[in-house]
Short mmCIF file of C-alpha atoms in Angstrom, two decimals:
data_model
loop_
_atom_site.label_atom_id
_atom_site.label_comp_id
_atom_site.label_asym_id
_atom_site.label_seq_id
_atom_site.Cartn_x
_atom_site.Cartn_y
_atom_site.Cartn_z
CA MET A 127 44.07 101.04 118.48
CA LEU A 128 44.70 98.29 121.02
CA SER A 129 40.99 97.60 121.74
CA PRO A 130 40.77 94.46 119.52
CA ILE A 131 43.36 92.72 121.75
CA VAL A 132 41.75 91.13 124.77
CA GLY A 133 44.08 89.63 127.34
CA VAL A 134 46.66 87.39 125.68
CA ALA A 135 45.40 86.84 122.15
CA PRO A 136 46.06 83.57 120.31
CA LYS A 137 48.68 83.48 117.52
CA GLY A 138 47.15 84.04 114.07
CA GLU A 139 48.49 82.99 110.66
CA GLU A 140 49.61 86.52 109.74
CA ASP A 141 52.33 88.44 111.55
CA THR A 142 51.00 90.83 114.17
CA TRP A 143 52.10 94.43 114.19
CA ALA A 144 54.33 93.61 117.18
CA GLU A 145 56.11 90.85 115.23
CA VAL A 146 56.62 93.20 112.29
CA HIS A 147 57.94 95.75 114.75
CA GLY A 148 60.49 93.30 116.21
CA GLY A 149 61.71 92.19 112.78
CA GLU A 150 62.07 95.75 111.51
CA ARG A 151 63.94 96.88 114.61
CA GLN A 152 66.43 94.01 114.35
CA ASN A 153 67.01 94.65 110.65
CA SER A 154 67.49 98.35 111.37
CA GLY A 155 70.26 97.64 113.86
CA PHE A 156 68.29 98.42 117.04
CA THR A 157 69.43 96.75 120.25
CA VAL A 158 67.05 94.76 122.46
CA ILE A 159 67.06 97.56 125.01
CA GLU A 160 66.14 100.15 122.36
CA THR A 161 63.36 97.88 121.05
CA VAL A 162 61.80 97.37 124.50
CA SER A 163 62.21 101.06 125.34
CA GLU A 164 59.66 101.97 122.67
CA PHE A 165 57.03 99.84 124.42
CA ARG A 166 58.03 101.24 127.79
CA ALA A 167 57.57 104.78 126.46
CA LEU A 168 54.20 103.84 124.92
CA ARG A 169 53.00 102.30 128.18
CA ALA A 170 54.08 105.34 130.21
CA SER A 171 52.43 107.78 127.79
CA VAL A 172 49.09 105.95 127.71
CA VAL A 173 48.97 105.49 131.49
CA SER A 174 49.74 109.18 132.01
CA HIS A 175 46.97 110.33 129.70
CA TRP A 176 44.56 107.74 131.16
CA SER A 177 45.26 108.92 134.69
CA LYS A 178 44.60 112.53 133.74
CA ALA A 179 41.35 111.64 131.99
CA HIS A 180 40.17 109.24 134.69
CA PRO A 181 41.45 110.24 138.15
CA THR A 182 39.43 107.39 139.72
CA LEU A 183 39.95 103.91 138.32
CA ALA A 184 37.19 101.47 139.02
CA GLY A 185 34.89 99.06 137.26
CA GLN A 186 35.10 99.03 133.48
CA ARG A 187 37.88 101.63 133.37
CA LEU A 188 40.12 99.50 135.59
CA GLU A 189 39.35 96.46 133.45
CA ASP A 190 40.22 98.40 130.28
CA LEU A 191 43.53 99.54 131.77
CA THR A 192 44.34 95.98 132.80
CA ARG A 193 43.57 94.76 129.27
CA PHE A 194 45.87 97.50 127.91
CA HIS A 195 48.75 96.32 130.09
CA GLU A 196 48.14 92.74 129.01
CA ALA A 197 48.17 93.83 125.37
CA ILE A 198 51.44 95.70 125.84
CA ASP A 199 52.98 92.68 127.55
CA GLN A 200 51.90 90.45 124.67
CA ALA A 201 53.20 92.94 122.11
CA VAL A 202 56.57 93.10 123.87
CA ALA A 203 56.76 89.31 123.91
CA GLU A 204 55.85 89.00 120.23
CA SER A 205 58.23 91.76 119.21
CA LEU A 206 61.14 90.27 121.15
CA GLU A 207 60.38 86.77 119.88
CA GLN A 208 60.46 88.00 116.28
CA TYR A 209 63.54 90.09 117.07
CA ALA A 210 65.29 86.99 118.39
CA THR A 211 64.16 84.92 115.39
CA GLU A 212 65.54 87.49 112.96
CA LYS A 213 68.72 87.79 115.01
CA GLU A 214 69.25 84.04 115.00
CA MET A 215 68.70 83.88 111.27
CA GLU A 216 71.15 86.72 110.74
CA THR A 217 73.67 84.91 112.95
CA ARG A 218 73.25 81.70 110.95
CA LEU A 219 73.60 83.54 107.63
CA PHE A 220 76.63 85.41 108.91
CA GLY A 221 78.15 82.15 110.14
CA ALA A 222 77.54 80.53 106.75
CA ILE A 223 79.18 83.46 104.99
CA LEU A 224 82.22 83.29 107.27
CA LEU A 225 82.49 79.53 106.78
CA ALA A 226 82.27 79.81 102.98
CA SER A 227 84.57 82.83 102.70
CA LEU A 228 87.88 82.18 100.96
CA ASP A 229 89.38 85.13 102.83
CA PRO A 230 90.73 84.62 106.36
CA ILE A 231 88.45 86.46 108.81
CA TYR A 232 89.08 86.58 112.52
CA VAL A 233 88.13 88.56 115.63
CA LEU A 234 90.58 89.67 118.31
CA ASP A 235 89.96 90.92 121.82
CA LEU A 236 91.37 94.12 123.26
CA ASP A 237 94.66 92.36 124.09
CA GLY A 238 95.09 91.10 120.53
CA ARG A 239 94.08 87.49 121.30
CA PHE A 240 92.00 85.51 118.81
CA ILE A 241 88.43 84.94 119.95
CA TYR A 242 87.13 83.74 116.56
CA ALA A 243 88.76 82.38 113.41
CA ASN A 244 86.93 81.13 110.31
CA LYS A 245 87.89 78.03 108.33
CA ALA A 246 89.99 80.00 105.84
CA THR A 247 92.07 81.35 108.74
CA ALA A 248 92.60 77.86 110.19
CA ASP A 249 93.60 76.55 106.75
CA LEU A 250 96.04 79.42 106.22
CA PHE A 251 97.66 78.98 109.62
CA ALA A 252 97.58 75.18 109.20
CA MET A 253 96.15 74.95 112.72
CA ALA A 254 92.93 73.73 114.30
CA PRO A 255 90.61 76.60 115.31
CA GLU A 256 90.84 75.64 118.99
CA ALA A 257 94.64 75.95 118.80
CA ILE A 258 94.27 79.53 117.52
CA ILE A 259 91.70 80.82 120.01
CA GLY A 260 93.27 82.60 122.96
CA LYS A 261 96.60 83.13 121.20
CA SER A 262 98.06 86.39 119.88
CA THR A 263 100.10 86.92 116.72
CA PHE A 264 103.14 87.03 119.01
CA ASP A 265 102.22 83.68 120.54
CA LEU A 266 101.91 82.19 117.07
CA GLY A 267 105.35 83.51 116.09
CA PHE A 268 104.23 85.58 113.11
CA SER A 269 106.95 87.86 111.71
CA PHE A 270 104.51 90.75 111.26
CA ALA A 271 103.27 90.65 114.87
CA SER A 272 104.83 93.94 116.04
CA ASP A 273 103.45 96.10 113.23
CA PHE A 274 100.10 94.31 113.36
CA GLN A 275 99.70 94.88 117.10
CA ARG A 276 100.67 98.55 116.78
CA ASN A 277 97.98 99.06 114.13
CA LEU A 278 95.50 97.04 116.19
CA ASP A 279 96.06 99.28 119.21
CA LYS A 280 95.45 102.34 117.02
CA VAL A 281 92.14 100.96 115.73
CA ILE A 282 90.99 100.18 119.29
CA ALA A 283 91.98 103.60 120.66
CA GLU A 284 90.75 105.74 117.75
CA GLN A 285 87.79 103.58 116.65
CA THR A 286 88.87 103.88 113.03
CA THR A 287 89.52 101.31 110.33
CA PHE A 288 93.03 100.54 109.10
CA ARG A 289 94.27 99.01 105.86
CA GLY A 290 97.73 97.50 105.82
CA LYS A 291 99.98 94.88 104.22
CA PHE A 292 102.39 92.29 105.48
CA ALA A 293 104.70 89.65 104.06
CA HIS A 294 104.80 86.24 105.72
CA THR A 295 104.97 82.58 104.76
CA PHE A 296 102.57 80.57 106.90
CA ALA A 297 102.96 76.89 107.81
CA SER A 298 100.40 76.02 105.12
CA GLY A 299 102.72 77.46 102.47
CA GLN A 300 99.87 79.59 101.13
CA GLY A 301 100.85 83.02 99.84
CA GLU A 302 103.64 85.39 100.74
CA ARG A 303 102.04 88.84 100.50
CA PHE A 304 98.81 89.83 102.22
CA GLU A 305 96.66 92.91 102.68
CA TYR A 306 94.32 93.27 105.64
CA LEU A 307 91.55 95.46 107.03
CA LEU A 308 91.08 96.09 110.76
CA ALA A 309 87.74 97.46 112.01
CA PRO A 310 86.52 98.07 115.57
CA VAL A 311 83.50 96.26 117.03
CA LEU A 312 81.50 98.61 119.27
CA ASP A 313 79.23 97.65 122.14
CA GLU A 314 75.93 99.31 123.08
CA GLN A 315 77.80 102.11 124.86
CA GLN A 316 79.88 102.70 121.71
CA ASP A 317 83.03 101.43 123.39
CA THR A 318 85.40 99.17 121.45
CA GLU A 319 84.92 95.59 122.64
CA ALA A 320 86.82 93.72 119.91
CA THR A 321 88.41 94.10 116.47
CA VAL A 322 87.57 92.18 113.32
CA CYS A 323 90.27 91.54 110.71
CA ILE A 324 89.77 90.49 107.09
CA SER A 325 92.92 89.52 105.20
CA ARG A 326 93.54 88.55 101.59
CA ASP A 327 96.33 86.83 99.70
CA ILE A 328 97.68 89.30 97.12
CA THR A 329 100.87 87.42 96.25
CA GLU A 330 100.10 87.03 92.54
CA GLN A 331 98.93 90.62 92.25
CA ALA A 332 102.03 91.94 94.06
CA ILE A 333 104.39 89.87 91.91
CA ALA A 334 102.65 91.07 88.74
CA GLU A 335 102.87 94.72 89.88
CA GLU A 336 106.55 94.30 90.77
CA GLU A 337 107.22 92.76 87.36
CA VAL A 338 105.52 95.65 85.59
CA TRP A 339 107.51 98.13 87.68
CA HIS A 340 110.77 96.25 87.04
CA ASN A 341 110.18 96.15 83.29
CA ALA A 342 109.49 99.89 83.30
CA HIS A 343 112.67 100.73 85.23
CA TYR A 344 115.25 98.13 84.20
CA ASP A 345 116.86 97.31 80.88
CA LEU A 346 115.49 93.97 79.72
CA LEU A 347 118.74 92.96 77.98
CA THR A 348 121.35 93.73 80.64
CA GLY A 349 119.27 93.90 83.81
CA LEU A 350 120.77 97.31 84.60
CA PRO A 351 118.68 100.35 85.57
CA ASN A 352 117.36 102.09 82.45
CA ARG A 353 117.34 105.82 81.71
CA ARG A 354 114.13 106.36 83.66
CA LEU A 355 115.39 104.78 86.87
CA PHE A 356 118.87 106.24 86.45
CA LEU A 357 117.55 109.81 86.21
CA ASP A 358 115.41 109.23 89.30
CA ARG A 359 118.41 107.95 91.26
CA LEU A 360 120.59 110.77 89.96
CA GLU A 361 118.04 113.31 91.20
CA GLN A 362 117.97 111.68 94.62
CA GLU A 363 121.77 111.46 94.85
CA ILE A 364 122.15 115.12 93.90
CA LYS A 365 119.75 116.05 96.72
CA HIS A 366 121.79 113.96 99.17
CA ALA A 367 125.06 115.42 97.90
CA LYS A 368 123.65 118.94 98.34
CA ARG A 369 122.53 118.28 101.92
CA ARG A 370 125.86 116.76 102.86
CA SER A 371 127.98 119.18 100.81
CA ARG A 372 129.70 116.29 99.11
CA PRO A 373 130.65 115.91 95.43
CA LEU A 374 129.16 113.46 92.98
CA ALA A 375 130.86 112.08 89.85
CA LEU A 376 129.03 110.98 86.71
CA LEU A 377 130.67 108.88 84.01
CA PHE A 378 129.07 108.79 80.55
CA MET A 379 130.34 105.95 78.34
CA ASP A 380 130.01 105.02 74.69
CA LEU A 381 131.51 101.85 73.23
CA ASP A 382 134.10 102.21 70.46
CA GLY A 383 133.87 99.74 67.60
CA PHE A 384 130.53 98.30 68.69
CA LYS A 385 128.92 99.08 65.32
CA ASP A 386 131.44 96.73 63.68
CA VAL A 387 130.18 93.90 65.89
CA ASN A 388 126.55 94.45 64.91
CA ASP A 389 127.38 94.85 61.23
CA SER A 390 129.66 91.82 61.06
CA LEU A 391 128.13 89.32 63.46
CA GLY A 392 124.55 90.55 63.79
CA HIS A 393 122.44 91.94 66.60
CA GLU A 394 122.32 88.72 68.59
CA ALA A 395 126.11 88.85 68.99
CA GLY A 396 125.84 92.56 69.77
CA ASP A 397 123.34 91.82 72.52
CA ARG A 398 125.72 89.25 74.01
CA ILE A 399 128.50 91.85 74.05
CA LEU A 400 126.25 94.42 75.72
CA SER A 401 125.34 91.92 78.45
CA ASP A 402 129.03 91.12 79.01
CA VAL A 403 129.87 94.83 79.12
CA ALA A 404 127.20 95.32 81.82
CA GLU A 405 128.75 92.58 83.95
CA ARG A 406 132.26 94.00 83.61
CA LEU A 407 131.07 97.51 84.51
CA ALA A 408 129.33 96.22 87.63
CA ASP A 409 132.58 94.52 88.67
CA CYS A 410 134.48 97.81 88.37
CA VAL A 411 132.46 99.83 90.91
CA ARG A 412 131.19 99.55 94.48
CA ALA A 413 127.86 97.99 95.36
CA ASN A 414 126.37 101.39 96.29
CA ASP A 415 127.36 102.97 92.96
CA THR A 416 124.87 102.92 90.09
CA VAL A 417 125.58 101.45 86.67
CA ALA A 418 122.89 102.04 84.06
CA ARG A 419 122.27 101.51 80.36
CA LEU A 420 120.77 104.58 78.74
CA GLY A 421 120.17 102.88 75.42
CA GLY A 422 122.11 101.42 72.49
CA ASP A 423 125.76 101.19 73.49
CA GLU A 424 125.62 104.09 75.97
CA PHE A 425 126.19 103.40 79.67
CA THR A 426 126.57 105.56 82.76
CA VAL A 427 128.17 105.13 86.17
CA MET A 428 127.26 107.32 89.14
CA LEU A 429 129.94 107.48 91.85
CA THR A 430 128.71 108.75 95.23
CA GLY A 431 131.02 110.44 97.70
CA ALA A 432 133.80 110.89 95.12
CA GLU A 433 136.09 113.17 97.12
CA GLN A 434 139.22 113.04 94.94
CA ARG A 435 139.52 113.53 91.19
CA LYS A 436 142.25 110.88 91.13
CA ASP A 437 139.86 108.31 92.66
CA VAL A 438 137.36 108.89 89.84
CA GLU A 439 140.16 108.70 87.29
CA LEU A 440 141.20 105.36 88.79
CA VAL A 441 137.67 103.97 88.41
CA ALA A 442 137.48 105.22 84.82
CA GLN A 443 140.85 103.64 84.02
CA THR A 444 139.67 100.37 85.57
CA ILE A 445 136.64 100.45 83.27
CA ILE A 446 138.80 101.21 80.23
CA ASP A 447 141.12 98.33 81.07
CA ALA A 448 138.22 95.93 81.70
CA LEU A 449 136.48 96.67 78.39
CA ALA A 450 139.77 96.59 76.44
CA MET A 451 140.07 92.89 77.27
CA PRO A 452 138.78 90.65 74.47
CA PHE A 453 135.23 89.30 74.37
CA TYR A 454 134.62 85.84 73.01
CA MET A 455 131.78 84.41 70.94
CA GLY A 456 132.65 80.76 70.81
CA GLN A 457 136.00 80.68 68.98
CA GLN A 458 135.55 84.28 67.82
CA ARG A 459 137.54 86.95 69.64
CA ILE A 460 136.06 90.44 69.63
CA GLN A 461 137.85 93.63 70.60
CA ILE A 462 136.15 96.89 71.49
CA SER A 463 137.00 99.88 73.66
CA VAL A 464 135.19 102.69 75.45
CA SER A 465 135.19 106.50 75.49
CA ILE A 466 134.34 108.05 78.86
CA GLY A 467 133.15 111.56 79.71
CA ILE A 468 133.29 112.64 83.36
CA ALA A 469 131.39 115.48 85.07
CA PHE A 470 131.25 116.48 88.74
CA TYR A 471 128.40 117.84 90.81
CA PRO A 472 128.32 120.71 91.65
CA GLY A 473 131.31 121.90 89.61
CA ALA A 474 129.99 121.04 86.14
CA ALA A 475 126.25 121.32 86.80
CA ALA A 476 123.69 121.45 89.59
CA THR A 477 120.74 119.58 88.03
CA PRO A 478 120.42 115.97 86.79
CA ASP A 479 119.80 116.88 83.15
CA ALA A 480 122.60 119.44 83.08
CA LEU A 481 125.05 117.06 84.75
CA LEU A 482 124.21 114.30 82.28
CA GLU A 483 124.63 116.75 79.38
CA ALA A 484 128.03 117.85 80.69
CA ALA A 485 129.24 114.24 80.95
CA ASP A 486 127.87 113.57 77.46
CA GLN A 487 129.81 116.53 76.04
CA ALA A 488 132.98 115.32 77.72
CA MET A 489 132.43 111.87 76.21
CA TYR A 490 132.21 113.37 72.72
CA GLN A 491 135.48 115.19 73.38
CA ALA A 492 137.02 111.82 74.22
CA LYS A 493 135.58 110.38 70.99
CA LYS A 494 137.10 113.22 68.96
CA ALA A 495 140.50 112.74 70.54
CA GLY A 496 140.52 109.03 69.67
CA SER A 497 139.18 105.84 71.17
CA ASN A 498 139.89 104.36 74.58
CA GLN A 499 140.11 107.65 76.46
CA MET A 500 138.54 109.51 79.35
CA CYS A 501 137.78 113.21 79.33
CA PHE A 502 136.91 115.48 82.30
CA TYR A 503 134.44 118.30 81.82
CA ASP A 504 135.10 121.68 83.44
CA THR A 505 132.70 124.64 83.51
CA PHE A 506 133.17 127.76 81.43
CA ASP A 507 135.43 130.43 82.92
CA LYS A 508 134.44 134.06 83.62
CA THR A 509 135.47 135.25 80.16
CA GLY A 510 133.16 132.77 78.48
CA ALA A 511 136.01 130.80 76.95
CA ASP A 512 135.69 127.02 76.97
CA ALA A 513 137.70 125.65 79.86
CA ALA A 514 140.01 122.68 79.45
CA ASN A 515 138.53 119.35 78.49
CA VAL A 516 141.46 117.22 79.48
CA CYS A 517 141.47 113.89 77.64
CA LEU A 518 143.64 111.16 79.09
CA HIS A 519 144.86 108.30 76.94
CA SER A 520 144.80 104.77 78.27
CA GLU A 521 147.87 102.60 78.16
CA PHE A 522 145.91 100.77 75.44
CA ALA A 523 146.15 103.84 73.27
CA SER A 524 145.05 102.25 70.01
CA PRO A 525 143.23 98.97 70.62
CA PRO A 526 141.81 97.14 67.61
CA THR A 527 138.15 97.99 67.05
CA ALA A 528 137.56 95.57 64.23
CA LEU A 529 136.92 91.87 64.69
CA ASP A 530 139.95 89.71 65.33
CA THR A 531 139.33 86.53 63.36
CA ASN A 532 142.16 84.60 65.01
CA ASN A 533 141.23 81.43 66.82
CA ALA A 534 140.64 82.03 70.51
CA ALA A 535 143.29 79.48 71.35
CA ASP A 536 145.94 81.49 69.58
#
C-alpha cells in the first residue's frame, strides 16, 4: 500500500521499493520509457477506480488523492534515479571491458563509418582513435573493405549476425589472418541503428591448421602431392573431363634399379635420389599437370586435356630421358631408369581407382618387357581377349641400373 508515504518522503538508509524497481528494470533490459510506463499505468488504474468509488472529491478524499500523486511522483523519481545509476555503472563496466579487451572491438554506423573503436583496434590499425572515427574501411585502404561492407550491409538489412574471415597486414604489423563477428544494434523501435564488430587475430591458428593439412596431403620428402591428395585431384579432373567431353591421361611410374641405390648407399642416399626425381618430373610437365608420389619409388603424372596419344607419348619419353641422366652423390654417379604405364580416361576406365589400376597394370607390362620403357593400356575387346599392351622402348634401351663407381669427373 502507498499509505505510509506522505508527500515527498525523506531518503532512508535502505533502498525503497521504487529504487529496487528501477534497478531491476535496468538489469532486465527495460528502456526508460517502458520503466515509466508501468507507473503511468498504475496511476491511471488507481485514479480510475478512485473516481468510480468516490464520484465527488472533497476534503480528506481529495487530500488522499493528492498524497497518492505525490507518492507516485516520488516513486518515479527514485526508480529513474536508480535506473540511471545502474545504467551508468553498466556503462562504466562495459567501457572498462572494452578498454581491457585484447580483441579489436568497434562500432560502425549504417554507412559503415567507425563511431567507436577500442584501444585494441587503435593499436592494430596503428592509428589514434580520433583518426579512425568517421572513416570507413574503404577510407582506411583496407584490402578486405569490399567483402566486409557487403557483409555489413547484409547484417543491417536482415538484422542477423555474420561470422567471417579476412587476410590483411595492418600498419602495426600485427597478424595476417583474422576472424570477425558482426552483430546489429537495435533501437527502441527494433530498427538497426549501428553494427558492432569483434575481430580476433587467428594467424597462428590458421598457420597451424594449414601445416596439419599440408602434412596430411603432401609427401614430406619430395613436397609432391601424396596418394590422398592425388586421388582427390584425379576424381575432380575426371568430373571436369566428363563435363567437357575431353580425355585425361594418367602415367604410373616405378623406378628401375632404385633398390640397388638403397642397398648399396643406404636410405639417406635413396631419399636424395627420390627428391631429385621429383624435381626432374616437375620439369617435364606443365604447371597445371599434377605430379604425385604414391609411396616408395612409385610416382604418377596426370595430364589434363591430352588430346593426342602422340603428345602423351612425347611427355613419357621426356620423363624417360630425364631420369636416364645420371644422378650424383658427391663424386658418386648413380644411374637409374623408369618404367611407365599409361591409361586414358574414358577409354581405359571411368573411375579414379579403375584408371589408376589400369595405369598400374600397364606399368607392370613395361617392367616385364624390360626397363626404361612405356606401355599403353587398352581395354578388353568384345571377345574378352586381352587387347594390345604396346610397350615402347626408349633410345636408352638398356641403361645401367647398378651403381657406376667411376669418378664424376670422368
